[in-house]
Amino acid sequence: MNIKTLISTEEIQKRVKELADQIEKDYKDKGEIVIVGILKGAFMFMADLVRHLSVPVRCDFLRVSSYDHDVNTGVVRMEFDLTQPVEGKHILMVEDIVDTGNTLRYLLQHLKTKNPASMKIASLLYKEKGAAREMVDYIGFTVPDKYVIGYGLDSEGLYRSLPYIGVFKVVDR
Ligand code: PRP
């Protein structure tokens, strides 16, 4: 498999713990957090993140999609929504990566209609050419504008299970 490691498992785990410590501090006087994982990509980051949190959390998920065969169509589709009311609750959305910010913009608007007490966003990765830096409250790593895979991120559905973040190697012919 021609994959070059961009962020190692150890680096990810260290950074996830740092983010959890920061989140823990920020929410310690707020009571419960509803952690909303944006499927599918966020499942691994969310699972690791919540394990470090001792503030009370409820976990929920929603699924949106904007990529079709690895191409960003720019159109965000809601495939399924939260399973619990979040009115008056503190929501922390968890993403694997933020790129154009289209998904986040859509989700912020959508969740606002449910009247939460607050909404914040944690994303493991942020594309350096991304257009939504100000929207993301907790960022794990800024990555170059390349197609990244692993730790939840896929290429045509594969590679999500890798414990590290990688990029495809360019093979010389
Ligand atoms: C990916 C990723 C984000 C979004 C980021 O989701 O998980 O939700 O794209 O891109 P944007 O900032 O340009 O909107 P994708 O549609 O690939 O679904 P997946 O999580 O199921 O892989």
mmCIF file of C-alpha atoms in Angstrom, residues 5 10 21 29 41 76 79 97 100 115 128 132 139 144-145 160:
data_model
loop_
_atom_site.group_PDB
_atom_site.id
_atom_site.type_symbol
_atom_site.label_atom_id
_atom_site.label_comp_id
_atom_site.label_asym_id
_atom_site.label_seq_id
_atom_site.Cartn_x
_atom_site.Cartn_y
_atom_site.Cartn_z
ATOM 1 C CA THR A 5 2.335 8.817 7.163
ATOM 2 C CA GLU A 10 1.367 8.684 18.771
ATOM 3 C CA ASP A 21 -7.939 18.689 28.555
ATOM 4 C CA ASP A 29 -18.855 24.661 35.108
ATOM 5 C CA GLY A 41 -15.479 10.414 9.349
ATOM 6 C CA VAL A 76 -24.514 19.151 1.661
ATOM 7 C CA GLU A 79 -28.905 11.772 5.656
ATOM 8 C CA ILE A 97 -11.745 17.468 8.877
ATOM 9 C CA THR A 100 -14.351 24.447 2.504
ATOM 10 C CA ASN A 115 -32.200 26.173 20.198
ATOM 11 C CA GLU A 128 -4.478 24.974 5.542
ATOM 12 C CA ALA A 132 -13.691 28.381 7.922
ATOM 13 C CA ILE A 139 -8.302 22.124 15.999
ATOM 14 C CA PRO A 144 -1.606 20.663 3.667
ATOM 15 C CA ASP A 145 -4.096 20.809 0.828
ATOM 16 C CA ARG A 160 -10.994 4.754 7.640
#
